Short mmCIF file of C-alpha atoms in Angstrom, two decimals:
data_model
loop_
_atom_site.label_atom_id
_atom_site.label_comp_id
_atom_site.label_asym_id
_atom_site.label_seq_id
_atom_site.Cartn_x
_atom_site.Cartn_y
_atom_site.Cartn_z
CA UNK W 1 106.18 84.12 167.94
CA UNK W 2 107.23 85.84 171.12
CA UNK W 3 104.51 88.63 170.50
CA UNK W 4 101.72 86.29 171.12
CA UNK W 5 102.59 86.67 174.83
CA UNK W 6 101.86 90.77 174.81
CA UNK W 7 98.79 92.63 174.02
CA UNK W 8 98.93 95.26 171.19
CA UNK W 9 99.22 98.22 173.61
CA UNK W 10 102.29 96.56 175.10
CA UNK W 11 104.02 95.90 171.93
CA UNK W 12 103.27 99.38 170.65
CA UNK W 13 104.53 101.11 173.67
CA UNK W 14 107.61 98.62 173.78
CA UNK W 15 108.62 99.50 170.28
CA UNK W 16 107.92 103.14 170.27
CA UNK W 17 108.51 104.10 174.03
CA UNK W 18 108.30 107.86 173.48
CA UNK W 19 109.10 108.73 177.06
CA UNK W 20 112.39 106.68 177.01
CA UNK W 21 115.53 108.58 178.05
CA UNK W 22 116.45 111.14 180.73
CA UNK W 23 115.93 114.74 181.76
CA UNK W 24 118.79 116.77 182.90
CA UNK W 25 119.05 117.14 186.60
CA UNK W 26 119.58 120.78 186.63
CA UNK W 27 117.68 123.12 187.00
CA UNK W 28 114.49 121.72 188.41
CA UNK W 29 115.27 117.93 187.66
CA UNK W 30 114.85 115.14 189.88
CA UNK W 31 115.65 111.43 189.74
CA UNK W 32 114.68 108.02 191.44
CA UNK W 33 116.19 104.75 190.98
CA UNK W 34 115.01 101.15 192.10
CA UNK W 35 116.21 97.85 191.33
CA UNK W 36 114.75 94.17 192.03
CA UNK W 37 117.46 91.69 193.13
CA UNK W 38 115.93 88.58 191.72
CA UNK W 39 115.20 89.42 188.04
CA UNK W 40 117.77 92.29 187.81
CA UNK W 41 114.89 94.52 186.68
CA UNK W 42 115.70 98.34 187.36
CA UNK W 43 114.01 101.52 186.71
CA UNK W 44 115.12 105.08 186.70
CA UNK W 45 112.77 107.86 186.46
CA UNK W 46 113.81 111.39 185.89
CA UNK W 47 111.32 114.25 186.09
CA UNK W 48 111.12 118.10 185.50
CA UNK W 49 108.84 119.68 188.16
CA UNK W 50 108.19 122.97 189.49
CA UNK W 51 106.58 123.03 193.10
CA UNK W 52 103.14 121.48 192.25
CA UNK W 53 103.37 119.99 188.77
CA UNK W 54 105.28 117.45 186.77
CA UNK W 55 106.40 119.10 183.58
CA UNK W 56 108.17 116.22 182.18
CA UNK W 57 108.81 112.67 183.15
CA UNK W 58 111.22 110.18 181.45
CA UNK W 59 112.00 106.56 182.03
CA UNK W 60 115.02 104.05 181.60
CA UNK W 61 114.36 100.44 182.10
CA UNK W 62 116.21 97.27 182.15
CA UNK W 63 113.42 94.77 182.29
CA UNK W 64 110.61 92.96 180.34
CA UNK W 65 108.35 94.37 177.64
CA UNK W 66 105.64 94.69 180.23
CA UNK W 67 107.77 96.82 182.43
CA UNK W 68 108.81 99.02 179.62
CA UNK W 69 105.33 99.47 178.28
CA UNK W 70 104.07 100.40 181.78
CA UNK W 71 106.96 102.93 182.46
CA UNK W 72 106.07 104.51 179.15
CA UNK W 73 102.46 104.92 179.94
CA UNK W 74 103.07 105.93 183.41
CA UNK W 75 105.36 108.88 182.12
CA UNK W 76 102.78 110.00 179.47
CA UNK W 77 99.72 109.74 182.10
CA UNK W 78 101.46 111.79 184.87
CA UNK W 79 103.07 114.59 182.71
CA UNK W 80 101.33 117.77 183.33
CA UNK W 81 99.64 116.24 186.60
CA UNK W 82 100.14 117.43 190.23
CA UNK W 83 103.29 116.04 191.77
CA UNK W 84 101.11 114.46 194.66
CA UNK W 85 99.62 112.08 192.00
CA UNK W 86 102.92 110.35 191.81
CA UNK W 87 102.59 108.43 194.96
CA UNK W 88 98.88 107.61 194.40
CA UNK W 89 99.09 106.26 190.95
CA UNK W 90 97.87 102.65 190.81
CA UNK W 91 100.34 100.16 189.09
CA UNK W 92 98.13 97.31 189.83
CA UNK W 93 95.27 98.69 187.70
CA UNK W 94 98.03 99.47 185.08
CA UNK W 95 99.04 95.59 185.22
CA UNK W 96 95.45 94.65 184.34
CA UNK W 97 95.11 97.14 181.58
CA UNK W 98 98.27 95.92 179.71
CA UNK W 99 97.02 92.31 180.44
CA UNK W 100 100.20 91.18 182.06
CA UNK W 101 100.33 87.71 183.66
CA UNK W 102 100.26 87.65 187.39
CA UNK W 103 103.81 86.53 187.66
CA UNK W 104 104.84 89.89 186.55
CA UNK W 105 103.15 91.41 189.53
CA UNK W 106 106.69 92.18 191.02
CA UNK W 107 107.71 94.30 188.28
CA UNK W 108 104.80 96.53 188.65
CA UNK W 109 105.37 96.69 192.35
CA UNK W 110 108.89 97.95 191.32
CA UNK W 111 107.42 100.48 189.11
CA UNK W 112 105.05 101.66 192.01
CA UNK W 113 108.42 101.96 194.27
CA UNK W 114 110.08 104.06 191.66
CA UNK W 115 107.18 106.42 191.77
CA UNK W 116 107.14 106.68 195.45
CA UNK W 117 110.87 107.20 195.47
CA UNK W 118 110.46 110.10 193.15
CA UNK W 119 107.66 111.67 195.20
CA UNK W 120 109.99 111.52 198.18
CA UNK W 121 112.81 113.20 196.23
CA UNK W 122 110.38 115.80 195.00
CA UNK W 123 108.91 116.26 198.37
CA UNK W 124 112.32 116.52 199.98
CA UNK W 125 113.42 119.38 197.44
CA UNK M 1 117.56 97.14 156.53
CA UNK M 2 114.33 96.58 158.21
CA UNK M 3 113.01 92.95 158.52
CA UNK M 4 109.50 92.66 157.33
CA UNK M 5 108.89 88.81 156.93
CA UNK M 6 109.26 86.19 159.41
CA UNK M 7 112.58 84.40 159.26
CA UNK M 8 112.78 81.07 160.99
CA UNK M 9 116.00 80.57 162.74
CA UNK M 10 114.88 77.93 165.29
CA UNK M 11 115.79 74.73 163.43
CA UNK M 12 117.32 73.28 166.73
CA UNK M 13 113.81 73.19 168.06
CA UNK M 14 112.28 71.80 164.99
CA UNK M 15 112.82 71.73 161.25
CA UNK M 16 110.02 72.11 158.51
CA UNK M 17 108.76 68.99 156.88
CA UNK M 18 110.66 68.14 153.84
CA UNK M 19 108.17 67.97 150.63
CA UNK M 20 109.62 64.60 149.80
CA UNK M 21 108.90 63.17 153.35
CA UNK M 22 105.37 64.74 153.27
CA UNK M 23 104.63 62.95 149.86
CA UNK M 24 106.13 59.91 151.10
CA UNK M 25 103.71 60.08 154.25
CA UNK M 26 100.88 61.01 151.92
CA UNK M 27 101.42 58.07 149.82
CA UNK M 28 100.57 55.81 152.86
CA UNK M 29 97.11 56.95 152.69
CA UNK M 30 96.69 57.43 148.92
CA UNK M 31 98.24 55.47 146.05
CA UNK M 32 99.91 52.84 148.18
CA UNK M 33 97.67 52.41 151.30
CA UNK M 34 99.43 51.15 154.37
CA UNK M 35 96.64 51.64 156.97
CA UNK M 36 96.91 48.12 158.07
CA UNK M 37 98.04 47.30 161.70
CA UNK M 38 101.73 46.52 160.98
CA UNK M 39 101.40 43.67 163.78
CA UNK M 40 98.52 41.94 161.82
CA UNK M 41 99.00 39.04 159.56
CA UNK M 42 96.62 39.74 156.68
CA UNK M 43 97.76 41.63 153.48
CA UNK M 44 97.11 45.23 154.71
CA UNK M 45 99.16 44.57 157.71
CA UNK M 46 101.89 42.92 155.63
CA UNK M 47 101.98 46.05 153.58
CA UNK M 48 102.34 48.22 156.59
CA UNK M 49 105.06 45.95 158.13
CA UNK M 50 106.87 46.23 154.83
CA UNK M 51 106.84 49.91 154.84
CA UNK M 52 108.02 50.09 158.35
CA UNK M 53 110.96 47.75 157.71
CA UNK M 54 111.97 49.76 154.81
CA UNK M 55 112.08 52.72 157.10
CA UNK M 56 113.98 50.89 159.87
CA UNK M 57 116.65 50.05 157.35
CA UNK M 58 116.84 53.82 156.24
CA UNK M 59 117.15 54.90 159.85
CA UNK M 60 119.73 52.18 160.55
CA UNK M 61 121.90 53.29 157.53
CA UNK M 62 121.93 56.85 158.90
CA UNK M 63 124.23 55.72 161.96
CA UNK M 64 125.74 52.35 160.42
CA UNK M 65 123.50 50.23 162.64
CA UNK M 66 121.72 47.11 161.59
CA UNK M 67 117.91 47.31 161.08
CA UNK M 68 117.10 45.16 163.95
CA UNK M 69 118.97 47.47 166.31
CA UNK M 70 116.31 50.32 165.73
CA UNK M 71 113.41 50.63 168.24
CA UNK M 72 110.86 52.98 167.02
CA UNK M 73 109.50 55.63 169.75
CA UNK M 74 107.38 58.59 169.82
CA UNK M 75 110.51 60.92 169.79
CA UNK M 76 113.98 61.68 171.39
CA UNK M 77 112.35 62.22 174.82
CA UNK M 78 110.92 58.83 175.15
CA UNK M 79 114.22 57.35 173.45
CA UNK M 80 116.29 59.08 176.21
CA UNK M 81 113.97 57.97 178.88
CA UNK M 82 114.08 54.31 177.59
CA UNK M 83 117.94 54.31 177.21
CA UNK M 84 118.63 55.92 180.61
CA UNK M 85 116.21 54.31 182.81
CA UNK M 86 115.78 51.00 180.92
CA UNK M 87 119.62 50.79 180.58
CA UNK M 88 120.26 51.35 184.15
CA UNK M 89 117.53 48.87 185.30
CA UNK M 90 118.81 46.34 182.70
CA UNK M 91 122.22 46.63 184.41
CA UNK M 92 121.22 47.16 188.09
CA UNK M 93 122.11 43.79 189.17
CA UNK M 94 125.74 44.63 188.35
CA UNK M 95 125.94 48.16 189.86
CA UNK M 96 123.72 51.24 190.45
CA UNK M 97 125.89 54.22 189.51
CA UNK M 98 125.36 56.24 186.18
CA UNK M 99 127.34 59.27 184.95
CA UNK M 100 125.88 62.15 182.84
CA UNK M 101 126.48 65.92 182.27
CA UNK M 102 124.52 68.80 183.96
CA UNK M 103 124.24 70.21 180.44
CA UNK M 104 122.15 67.49 179.06
CA UNK M 105 118.61 67.73 177.86
CA UNK M 106 116.09 67.44 180.42
CA UNK M 107 114.86 64.07 178.91
CA UNK M 108 118.22 62.77 180.28
CA UNK M 109 118.28 64.71 183.31
CA UNK M 110 114.74 64.06 184.21
CA UNK M 111 115.29 60.24 183.82
CA UNK M 112 118.52 60.41 186.12
CA UNK M 113 116.46 62.14 188.57
CA UNK M 114 113.89 59.31 188.49
CA UNK M 115 116.60 56.62 188.85
CA UNK M 116 118.05 58.77 191.85
CA UNK M 117 114.67 58.41 193.52
CA UNK M 118 115.02 54.61 192.93
CA UNK M 119 118.35 54.61 194.74
CA UNK M 120 120.68 54.88 192.02
CA UNK M 121 123.78 57.06 192.31
CA UNK M 122 123.90 59.69 189.70
CA UNK M 123 126.96 61.74 188.96
CA UNK M 124 126.24 65.05 186.94
CA UNK M 125 129.67 66.26 185.50
CA UNK M 126 129.88 69.93 184.84
CA UNK M 127 131.25 70.99 181.57
CA UNK M 128 134.08 73.42 181.24
CA UNK M 129 133.34 77.22 180.37
CA UNK M 130 133.61 76.27 176.56
CA UNK M 131 130.79 73.44 177.08
CA UNK M 132 132.88 70.33 176.48
CA UNK M 133 133.62 67.55 178.78
CA UNK M 134 137.08 66.53 179.49
CA UNK M 135 137.29 62.85 178.98
CA UNK M 136 139.89 62.74 182.00
CA UNK M 137 137.13 64.07 184.29
CA UNK M 138 134.62 61.33 183.06
CA UNK M 139 137.25 58.66 183.45
CA UNK M 140 137.90 59.89 187.27
CA UNK M 141 134.17 59.89 187.75
CA UNK M 142 133.86 55.85 186.65
CA UNK M 143 133.67 53.56 189.30
CA UNK M 144 133.25 49.67 189.43
CA UNK M 145 129.57 50.23 190.02
CA UNK M 146 129.06 52.59 187.12
CA UNK M 147 126.81 50.84 184.51
CA UNK M 148 125.95 53.63 182.11
CA UNK M 149 127.22 56.85 180.97
CA UNK M 150 124.85 59.23 179.01
CA UNK M 151 126.45 62.19 177.26
CA UNK M 152 124.81 63.90 174.34
CA UNK M 153 126.55 64.34 170.90
CA UNK M 154 125.63 67.73 170.18
CA UNK M 155 124.20 70.10 172.85
CA UNK M 156 120.88 71.59 171.79
CA UNK M 157 121.51 74.98 173.00
CA UNK M 158 125.08 75.69 172.34
CA UNK M 159 125.92 73.28 169.57
CA UNK M 160 129.13 72.07 171.38
CA UNK M 161 130.10 68.69 170.25
CA UNK M 162 131.30 66.09 172.90
CA UNK M 163 133.93 63.61 171.85
CA UNK M 164 131.70 60.86 171.55
CA UNK M 165 134.25 58.43 170.16
CA UNK M 166 136.74 58.86 172.93
CA UNK M 167 133.91 58.63 175.57
CA UNK M 168 132.58 55.39 173.74
CA UNK M 169 136.11 53.84 173.86
CA UNK M 170 136.35 54.58 177.56
CA UNK M 171 133.19 53.03 178.29
CA UNK M 172 133.62 50.03 176.07
CA UNK M 173 136.83 49.54 177.69
CA UNK M 174 135.26 49.13 181.15
CA UNK M 175 132.02 47.31 179.61
CA UNK M 176 129.99 50.22 180.62
CA UNK M 177 126.74 51.20 178.58
CA UNK M 178 127.34 54.13 176.55
CA UNK M 179 124.19 56.36 175.70
CA UNK M 180 124.21 59.45 173.48
CA UNK M 181 121.36 61.82 172.87
CA UNK M 182 121.86 62.31 169.32
CA UNK M 183 118.52 64.24 168.61
CA UNK M 184 120.72 67.28 167.27
CA UNK M 185 123.50 65.18 165.56
CA UNK M 186 121.59 62.62 163.73
CA UNK M 187 121.08 63.67 160.09
CA UNK M 188 123.36 66.42 160.48
CA UNK M 189 126.71 65.12 161.63
CA UNK M 190 128.54 61.72 160.62
CA UNK M 191 127.71 59.09 163.21
CA UNK M 192 128.96 55.48 163.21
CA UNK M 193 127.65 53.43 166.09
CA UNK M 194 130.31 50.84 165.39
CA UNK M 195 133.40 52.96 165.19
CA UNK M 196 132.66 55.43 167.92
CA UNK M 197 131.54 52.85 169.58
CA UNK M 198 127.88 53.52 170.99
CA UNK M 199 125.57 51.10 172.64
CA UNK M 200 122.31 53.38 172.85
CA UNK M 201 121.52 56.23 170.65
CA UNK M 202 118.44 58.60 170.50
CA UNK M 203 117.37 60.43 167.63
CA UNK M 204 114.06 62.00 166.38
CA UNK M 205 112.54 62.69 162.89
CA UNK M 206 111.40 66.29 163.36
CA UNK M 207 115.04 67.63 163.90
CA UNK M 208 115.76 66.19 160.48
CA UNK M 209 113.08 67.50 158.21
CA UNK M 210 110.75 64.61 159.27
CA UNK M 211 107.46 64.48 160.95
CA UNK M 212 106.94 65.32 164.76
CA UNK M 213 105.80 62.27 167.20
CA UNK M 214 108.27 59.80 166.01
CA UNK M 215 111.95 58.97 167.08
CA UNK M 216 114.09 55.97 167.58
CA UNK M 217 116.34 54.32 169.95
CA UNK M 218 119.40 52.43 168.72
CA UNK M 219 120.01 49.56 170.97
CA UNK M 220 123.37 47.67 170.01
CA UNK M 221 122.78 43.83 169.60
CA UNK M 222 126.20 43.49 171.32
CA UNK M 223 126.21 40.87 174.07
CA UNK M 224 125.24 42.77 177.48
CA UNK M 225 123.48 45.56 176.08
CA UNK M 226 119.82 45.98 176.63
CA UNK M 227 116.96 48.03 178.17
CA UNK M 228 114.21 47.06 180.41
CA UNK M 229 110.89 48.27 178.83
CA UNK M 230 109.03 51.37 180.29
CA UNK M 231 105.78 50.40 178.72
CA UNK M 232 103.85 47.28 178.60
CA UNK M 233 101.12 45.35 176.62
CA UNK M 234 102.31 44.15 173.37
CA UNK M 235 105.16 42.30 171.47
CA UNK M 236 105.86 45.15 169.12
CA UNK M 237 109.54 46.33 168.88
CA UNK M 238 110.85 43.06 170.32
CA UNK M 239 108.59 44.01 173.54
CA UNK M 240 111.02 46.85 174.35
CA UNK M 241 108.49 49.34 173.28
CA UNK M 242 105.08 48.00 172.97
CA UNK M 243 102.12 49.63 171.14
CA UNK M 244 100.91 50.06 167.64
CA UNK M 245 103.62 51.61 165.25
CA UNK M 246 102.37 54.75 163.47
CA UNK M 247 103.03 53.89 159.90
CA UNK M 248 102.87 57.20 158.08
CA UNK M 249 105.16 58.96 160.60
CA UNK M 250 107.60 56.13 160.41
CA UNK M 251 107.78 56.13 156.75
CA UNK M 252 108.31 59.80 156.74
CA UNK M 253 111.27 59.38 159.43
CA UNK M 254 112.70 57.01 156.93
CA UNK M 255 112.72 59.10 154.00
CA UNK M 256 113.92 62.05 156.16
CA UNK M 257 116.85 59.83 157.42
CA UNK M 258 117.89 58.72 153.92
CA UNK M 259 117.76 62.48 152.46
CA UNK M 260 119.83 63.72 155.37
CA UNK M 261 122.48 60.82 154.87
CA UNK M 262 122.60 61.80 151.12
CA UNK M 263 122.95 65.60 151.89
CA UNK M 264 125.31 65.51 154.93
CA UNK M 265 128.42 67.12 153.51
CA UNK M 266 126.49 69.62 151.40
CA UNK M 267 124.38 70.83 154.38
CA UNK M 268 127.29 71.18 156.65
CA UNK M 269 129.30 73.71 154.37
CA UNK M 270 126.20 75.65 153.97
CA UNK M 271 125.54 75.98 157.63
CA UNK M 272 129.13 76.85 158.33
CA UNK M 273 128.96 79.74 155.96
CA UNK M 274 125.58 81.07 157.39
CA UNK M 275 126.94 80.81 161.05
CA UNK M 276 130.08 82.60 160.38
CA UNK M 277 128.41 85.33 158.51
CA UNK M 278 126.04 85.85 161.40
CA UNK M 279 128.68 86.15 163.97
CA UNK M 280 130.88 88.38 161.81
CA UNK M 281 127.98 90.72 161.54
CA UNK M 282 127.40 91.16 165.18
CA UNK M 283 130.75 90.37 166.86
CA UNK M 284 131.69 93.88 167.00
CA UNK M 285 128.73 94.93 169.29
CA UNK M 286 129.96 95.73 172.70
CA UNK M 287 129.42 93.06 175.18
CA UNK M 288 128.59 90.19 172.79
CA UNK M 289 129.83 86.82 173.51
CA UNK M 290 129.68 83.55 171.79
CA UNK M 291 128.59 80.63 174.20
CA UNK M 292 130.52 77.23 173.52
CA UNK M 293 133.74 76.60 171.68
CA UNK M 294 133.28 77.48 168.07
CA UNK M 295 135.97 75.04 166.98
CA UNK M 296 134.07 72.16 168.50
CA UNK M 297 130.63 73.00 167.74
CA UNK M 298 127.94 72.17 165.13
CA UNK M 299 127.81 74.80 162.68
CA UNK M 300 124.04 75.07 162.65
CA UNK M 301 123.79 76.73 166.00
CA UNK M 302 125.07 79.96 167.24
CA UNK M 303 124.52 80.93 170.93
CA UNK M 304 125.05 84.16 172.03
CA UNK M 305 124.81 86.42 175.16
CA UNK M 306 124.72 90.16 175.12
CA UNK M 307 125.79 92.05 178.22
CA UNK M 308 123.22 94.23 179.75
CA UNK M 309 120.19 93.15 177.43
CA UNK M 310 117.33 91.65 179.07
CA UNK M 311 116.33 88.21 177.44
CA UNK M 312 112.44 88.52 177.21
CA UNK M 313 112.79 92.08 175.74
CA UNK M 314 115.46 90.84 173.38
CA UNK M 315 113.19 88.11 172.00
CA UNK M 316 110.35 90.55 171.29
CA UNK M 317 112.62 93.08 169.79
CA UNK M 318 114.13 90.51 167.32
CA UNK M 319 110.66 89.72 165.66
CA UNK M 320 109.93 88.90 163.04
CA UNK M 321 112.96 86.62 163.47
CA UNK M 322 112.14 83.24 165.11
CA UNK M 323 114.99 82.28 167.37
CA UNK M 324 115.30 80.19 170.64
CA UNK M 325 116.08 81.73 173.86
CA UNK M 326 117.63 78.50 175.13
CA UNK M 327 115.94 75.17 174.79
CA UNK M 328 112.43 75.39 173.30
CA UNK M 329 111.33 73.22 176.10
CA UNK M 330 112.39 75.91 178.66
CA UNK M 331 111.02 78.90 176.82
CA UNK M 332 107.61 78.73 178.35
CA UNK M 333 108.94 78.81 181.87
CA UNK M 334 111.29 81.71 181.13
CA UNK M 335 113.89 80.04 183.39
CA UNK M 336 117.65 80.97 182.67
CA UNK M 337 119.08 77.97 180.78
CA UNK M 338 120.73 75.30 182.86
CA UNK M 339 122.89 74.51 180.15
CA UNK M 340 124.63 78.12 180.01
CA UNK M 341 124.70 78.17 184.00
CA UNK M 342 126.42 74.85 184.04
CA UNK M 343 129.01 76.48 181.89
CA UNK M 344 129.50 79.23 184.37
CA UNK M 345 127.26 82.02 182.91
CA UNK M 346 125.57 84.20 185.49
CA UNK M 347 121.42 83.86 185.62
CA UNK M 348 121.39 87.25 184.07
CA UNK M 349 123.73 86.32 181.14
CA UNK M 350 122.02 82.99 180.62
CA UNK M 351 118.47 84.46 180.40
CA UNK M 352 119.63 86.98 177.85
CA UNK M 353 121.25 84.27 175.53
CA UNK M 354 119.86 83.70 172.25
CA UNK M 355 120.15 80.72 170.05
CA UNK M 356 120.13 81.11 166.23
CA UNK M 357 119.96 77.67 164.45
CA UNK M 358 119.92 77.22 160.76
CA UNK M 359 118.75 74.95 158.36
CA UNK M 360 118.93 73.65 154.82
CA UNK M 361 116.47 76.35 153.64
CA UNK M 362 118.24 79.21 155.43
CA UNK M 363 119.80 81.52 152.89
CA UNK M 364 122.59 84.13 153.09
CA UNK M 365 119.74 86.90 152.61
CA UNK M 366 117.93 85.71 155.67
CA UNK M 367 121.25 85.87 157.75
CA UNK M 368 121.90 89.35 156.40
CA UNK M 369 118.30 90.30 157.82
CA UNK M 370 119.27 88.50 161.22
CA UNK M 371 122.34 90.74 161.43
CA UNK M 372 120.37 93.97 160.94
CA UNK M 373 117.60 92.76 163.40
CA UNK M 374 119.75 91.71 166.10
CA UNK M 375 121.91 95.15 165.82
CA UNK M 376 118.79 97.12 165.71
CA UNK M 377 117.28 95.16 168.87
CA UNK M 378 120.33 95.92 170.90
CA UNK M 379 120.69 99.44 169.96
CA UNK M 380 116.78 99.89 170.78
CA UNK M 381 117.23 98.13 174.10
CA UNK M 382 120.28 99.79 175.10
CA UNK M 383 118.47 103.26 174.39
CA UNK M 384 115.75 102.26 176.97
CA UNK M 385 118.35 100.76 179.35
CA UNK M 386 119.67 101.91 182.82
CA UNK M 387 123.12 100.91 184.09
CA UNK M 388 123.02 99.13 187.48
CA UNK M 389 123.63 101.80 190.20
CA UNK M 390 127.22 101.69 191.06
CA UNK M 391 128.30 100.28 187.68
CA UNK M 392 129.30 103.58 186.41
#
């Protein structure tokens, strides 16, 4: 079965993905989009934020189950947190927590890029 | 309809063991012991040999061959290797060119790569976008140096049938050895090595409800046909394939071949109904395409791609359906299917393709569940997905 390749946490997040979707851009809405050429994986993050705090975060992903689970977890963990935590989020540690194989490192780097891009967008606003 | 039980739709990868086959194999160790070495001349050896010769006849009957033309192997991969490498080496003094297709199984392509390293010239013809090979394209690729053509009967990923009879005639007219990998076809489609005509044919037990670990290469007794052995160290199988023969698996193979022959028509009708129901249940989903010419494909396989659906996520979303993401041999690597790419699909479309393959035991209720599961999986993944920037 395909599921043997994924931890329980990945499977649950993949199936439930409570933070999937998008937040209206206005008012106080921000978005960031990144994609990886080789695999075709792509992420769009949308956030509702005031000056210092991420009030809500949503993701849209075209990619593997690990990337979907990771994006869902990131959104959950950063909601209600200071905006400055976006850029400092450790996606490498998340890869280990999700027990994703090393060959998936590129997907987690892509997620890091998406968070960085969102931080830049918020910073510029 | 939610799917709560495992539904096995990966019969192109392997089939479950038929109870009658299992029973025949068990009898080798039980009431009718055949544990002797079939090469030995004592009574136990003779019993084992007799069981093997019966199985050889059953396997031969499946493809209208003579029993002496059947060489048992460990499976279709070995049979393909033996046919392609052994056949080309057998004829090397007459020419060193072979022709195959880019959409062949890796057992053939890997063997061709080996020959290329030995200095043979290898032509790998691309199929059309429907998966088929135009015999005229093959004819144009043949030269005075060509000694072997290897074209599979039914593609393991798309189910597309090649016109084996036309290819066989083309080769026979030029005295070129014709090998066909019939791992998917044997036991599922009528095969007649004399009428088609075929010189070398690979088959395997585990794709026809027999045991894993045993297969066969048909080597025509026609003058000029032969294979140089790849293994050495014994006189078994006319020295073509030395090594002690595994009696119980071969007995199982024989029974599986006989049952397959008797059930051929009945199974085909059943598979056609299942495939068309599955396709009609999902064809209206936006972006779904069927890979391979439906009018020239084996009804036990349906290969589909869905635009903007990532393959790895699709496989997980489809559980508990057990389906194939291209060839089982490729599934571990996660590589996009070389077969589908050779038909012109993009890497992304090929990587997201799913192969449903049905068997004797598959029911219409299983297929209804598969329809529901596929629709639900596509809906789920599209809800999560994001369009590519600039695609609107």
